Amino acid sequence: KKEMEKEQLKFLTAIMTKNWGEKKTELWELVNPVLITWWCKNQFRLNDDHIKPLIFAGLQARTNEAKMGALQFISMLTHYPERKKYLGELFQDREIGPLVIKLASSDKDKPVKVMGCK
């Protein structure tokens, strides 16, 4: 089980870093659903010491595209009310919660704005 968790962390790190770190917005439509499916099946915690920094780095990236990729991932998580507690745990972080609200309210994409209000 430990080996599987180690490989899972490598996978998540690679996919989040590559997806949000590069200006490839066309990949979001493919990669973010993969992340969501992985999250639902494996139930990793978003506020985990390894996952939270990846999400935070995506939200603080230099490029607007990377920020919106991370924000879109978070907005997609709101479609799973049975897992709302995981989002709540993530938003309890003093830096992530306000940053998500700020980015979501400034985004022109309506679904992301709505997520920021939830």
Coordinates of C-alpha atoms in Angstrom, one line a residue:
K1 CA 0.0 0.0 0.0
K2 CA 2.9 2.4 0.8
E3 CA 4.4 1.8 -2.6
M4 CA 1.0 2.6 -4.3
E5 CA 0.7 5.8 -2.3
K6 CA 4.2 6.8 -3.3
E7 CA 3.4 6.2 -7.0
Q8 CA 0.1 8.1 -6.6
L9 CA 2.0 11.1 -5.3
K10 CA 4.4 11.0 -8.2
F11 CA 1.6 10.8 -10.6
L12 CA -0.3 13.7 -9.0
T13 CA 2.8 15.8 -8.8
A14 CA 3.7 15.3 -12.4
I15 CA 0.2 15.9 -13.8
M16 CA -0.5 19.0 -11.6
T17 CA 2.9 20.5 -12.3
K18 CA 2.8 19.9 -16.0
N19 CA -0.9 20.8 -16.5
W20 CA -0.8 24.1 -14.5
G21 CA 2.8 25.0 -15.1
E22 CA 2.7 25.2 -18.8
K23 CA 0.5 27.3 -21.1
K24 CA -1.5 24.5 -22.5
T25 CA -5.1 25.4 -21.7
E26 CA -6.4 22.9 -24.3
L27 CA -5.2 20.2 -22.0
W28 CA -7.3 21.3 -19.0
E29 CA -10.4 19.7 -20.6
L30 CA -8.5 16.4 -20.5
V31 CA -6.3 16.6 -17.5
N32 CA -8.6 18.1 -14.9
P33 CA -11.3 15.4 -15.4
V34 CA -8.5 12.8 -14.9
L35 CA -7.5 14.5 -11.7
I36 CA -11.2 14.5 -10.6
T37 CA -11.6 10.8 -11.4
W38 CA -8.4 10.0 -9.6
W39 CA -9.5 12.0 -6.6
C40 CA -12.9 10.3 -6.4
K41 CA -11.5 6.8 -6.7
N42 CA -8.5 7.2 -4.3
Q43 CA -10.0 9.8 -2.0
F44 CA -6.7 11.6 -1.4
R45 CA -7.0 14.5 1.0
L46 CA -6.7 17.9 -0.6
N47 CA -5.1 19.4 2.4
D48 CA -2.5 16.7 2.6
D49 CA 1.1 17.9 3.1
H50 CA 2.0 16.9 -0.4
I51 CA -1.2 17.8 -2.4
K52 CA -1.9 21.2 -0.8
P53 CA 1.4 22.8 -1.9
L54 CA 0.7 21.7 -5.5
I55 CA -2.7 23.3 -5.5
F56 CA -1.3 26.4 -3.8
A57 CA 1.6 26.6 -6.3
G58 CA -0.9 26.4 -9.2
L59 CA -3.0 29.2 -7.7
Q60 CA 0.1 31.4 -7.3
A61 CA 1.6 30.6 -10.7
R62 CA 3.0 33.5 -12.8
T63 CA 0.8 32.9 -15.7
N64 CA -2.9 33.5 -15.6
E65 CA -3.5 30.3 -17.6
A66 CA -1.9 28.2 -14.8
K67 CA -3.9 30.0 -12.1
M68 CA -7.1 29.4 -14.0
G69 CA -6.2 25.7 -14.5
A70 CA -5.8 25.2 -10.8
L71 CA -9.0 27.2 -10.2
Q72 CA -10.9 25.2 -12.7
F73 CA -9.9 22.0 -11.0
I74 CA -11.2 23.4 -7.7
S75 CA -14.4 24.5 -9.3
M76 CA -15.0 21.0 -10.7
L77 CA -14.6 19.6 -7.2
T78 CA -17.8 21.5 -6.1
H79 CA -19.8 19.2 -8.3
Y80 CA -19.3 16.4 -5.7
P81 CA -21.4 17.5 -2.6
E82 CA -20.7 14.2 -0.8
R83 CA -17.0 15.2 -0.7
K84 CA -17.6 18.8 0.3
K85 CA -15.7 18.3 3.6
Y86 CA -12.5 17.8 1.7
L87 CA -12.9 21.2 0.1
G88 CA -13.7 22.7 3.4
E89 CA -10.5 21.3 4.8
L90 CA -8.6 22.8 2.0
F91 CA -10.2 26.2 2.4
Q92 CA -9.5 26.4 6.1
D93 CA -5.9 27.2 5.0
R94 CA -5.5 30.9 5.7
E95 CA -3.8 31.5 2.3
I96 CA -5.8 29.2 -0.1
G97 CA -9.3 30.3 0.8
P98 CA -8.9 34.0 0.2
L99 CA -6.8 33.4 -2.8
V100 CA -9.4 31.2 -4.5
I101 CA -12.1 33.8 -3.7
K102 CA -10.0 36.6 -5.2
L103 CA -9.1 34.7 -8.3
A104 CA -12.6 33.4 -8.9
S105 CA -14.2 36.8 -8.5
S106 CA -11.8 38.3 -11.0
D107 CA -12.2 35.6 -13.6
K108 CA -14.4 36.2 -16.6
D109 CA -15.5 32.5 -16.8
K110 CA -19.0 32.4 -15.2
P111 CA -18.8 28.8 -13.8
V112 CA -15.6 29.6 -12.0
K113 CA -17.1 32.8 -10.5
V114 CA -20.1 30.8 -9.3
M115 CA -17.8 28.3 -7.6
G116 CA -16.0 31.2 -5.8
C117 CA -19.3 32.2 -4.3
K118 CA -20.1 28.7 -3.1

